[in-house]
């Protein structure tokens, strides 16, 4: 049996910024699997003293959005943050819609 890669995993690289729709969190990719990514989330510990530890989590490919590439064409060149969506999607200058006149 051959393991098939999820289509969303095609453009993800270690170090990319991803957003989890399920967790409503942003994180950087630490490792890549055929249908998931491993990210490290900072967790605040209040036991003896304040301490932040990095805890690994697996996020499914179907639940994430890669923010390090253009949302429309997947390019990594000349990307800018799209304003007004609540989630900082990135769009390249080629795919960016023209700005409306004021």
Coordinates of C-alpha atoms in Angstrom, one line a residue:
X1 CA 0.0 0.0 0.0
X2 CA 1.4 3.4 -1.0
X3 CA 1.1 6.4 1.3
X4 CA -0.4 9.3 -0.6
X5 CA 0.4 12.9 0.2
X6 CA -2.5 15.3 1.0
X7 CA -2.8 18.0 -1.7
X8 CA -2.3 20.8 0.9
X9 CA 1.1 19.3 1.9
X10 CA 2.6 19.9 -1.6
X11 CA 3.8 23.4 -0.9
X12 CA 4.6 23.2 2.8
X13 CA 8.2 23.5 4.0
X14 CA 9.8 23.3 7.5
X15 CA 9.7 26.9 8.9
X16 CA 6.5 27.9 7.1
X17 CA 3.9 29.7 9.1
X18 CA 0.5 27.9 9.2
X19 CA -2.9 28.7 10.7
X20 CA -5.1 26.0 12.3
X21 CA -8.8 26.5 11.7
X22 CA -9.6 24.0 14.4
X23 CA -7.3 25.5 17.1
X24 CA -7.4 29.1 15.9
X25 CA -3.7 29.3 16.4
X26 CA -0.7 30.3 14.3
X27 CA 2.6 28.3 14.4
X28 CA 5.7 27.4 12.5
X29 CA 6.1 24.0 10.9
X30 CA 8.8 21.9 12.7
X31 CA 8.3 18.6 10.7
X32 CA 6.2 17.5 7.7
X33 CA 4.3 14.2 7.2
X34 CA 2.2 13.0 4.2
X35 CA -1.1 14.3 5.7
X36 CA -0.1 16.4 8.8
X37 CA 2.5 18.9 10.1
X38 CA 4.2 18.9 13.5
X39 CA 4.3 22.4 15.1
X40 CA 5.6 23.5 18.4
X41 CA 3.2 25.5 20.6
X42 CA 4.4 27.6 23.5
X43 CA 2.6 26.6 26.7
X44 CA 2.7 28.7 29.9
X45 CA 3.4 26.7 33.1
X46 CA 2.4 28.3 36.4
X47 CA 3.6 25.5 38.8
X48 CA 6.7 26.8 40.7
X49 CA 7.5 29.8 38.5
X50 CA 6.4 31.2 35.1
X51 CA 7.9 29.1 32.4
X52 CA 7.1 28.7 28.7
X53 CA 7.7 25.3 27.2
X54 CA 7.4 24.2 23.6
X55 CA 5.0 21.3 23.2
X56 CA 4.8 19.5 19.8
X57 CA 1.3 19.1 18.2
X58 CA 0.2 17.3 15.0
X59 CA -2.1 19.4 12.9
X60 CA -4.0 17.6 10.1
X61 CA -3.5 19.0 6.5
X62 CA -7.3 19.4 6.1
X63 CA -7.4 21.8 9.1
X64 CA -4.5 24.2 8.2
X65 CA -3.7 27.0 5.8
X66 CA -0.2 27.7 4.8
X67 CA 0.5 31.4 5.3
X68 CA 4.0 31.4 3.8
X69 CA 2.7 31.2 0.2
X70 CA 0.3 33.1 -2.0
X71 CA -3.2 32.0 -1.2
X72 CA -4.2 31.8 -4.9
X73 CA -1.1 30.6 -6.9
X74 CA 1.2 29.1 -4.2
X75 CA 4.1 31.4 -5.1
X76 CA 6.7 32.4 -2.5
X77 CA 7.8 35.5 -4.4
X78 CA 6.7 39.0 -3.6
X79 CA 3.9 38.1 -1.2
X80 CA 2.1 40.6 0.9
X81 CA -0.4 40.3 3.7
X82 CA -4.1 40.6 2.6
X83 CA -5.8 43.1 5.0
X84 CA -9.4 42.8 6.3
X85 CA -9.9 39.0 6.4
X86 CA -9.1 38.5 10.1
X87 CA -6.6 35.8 9.1
X88 CA -3.3 37.2 7.6
X89 CA -3.5 35.4 4.3
X90 CA -0.6 36.2 1.9
X91 CA -1.1 37.2 -1.7
X92 CA 1.6 37.8 -4.4
X93 CA 1.7 41.0 -6.4
X94 CA 0.6 39.1 -9.5
X95 CA -2.6 37.8 -7.9
X96 CA -3.4 40.8 -5.8
X97 CA -6.7 42.4 -6.9
X98 CA -6.5 46.1 -7.9
X99 CA -7.4 48.5 -5.1
X100 CA -10.7 50.2 -5.3
X101 CA -10.7 53.9 -5.8
X102 CA -11.6 56.0 -2.7

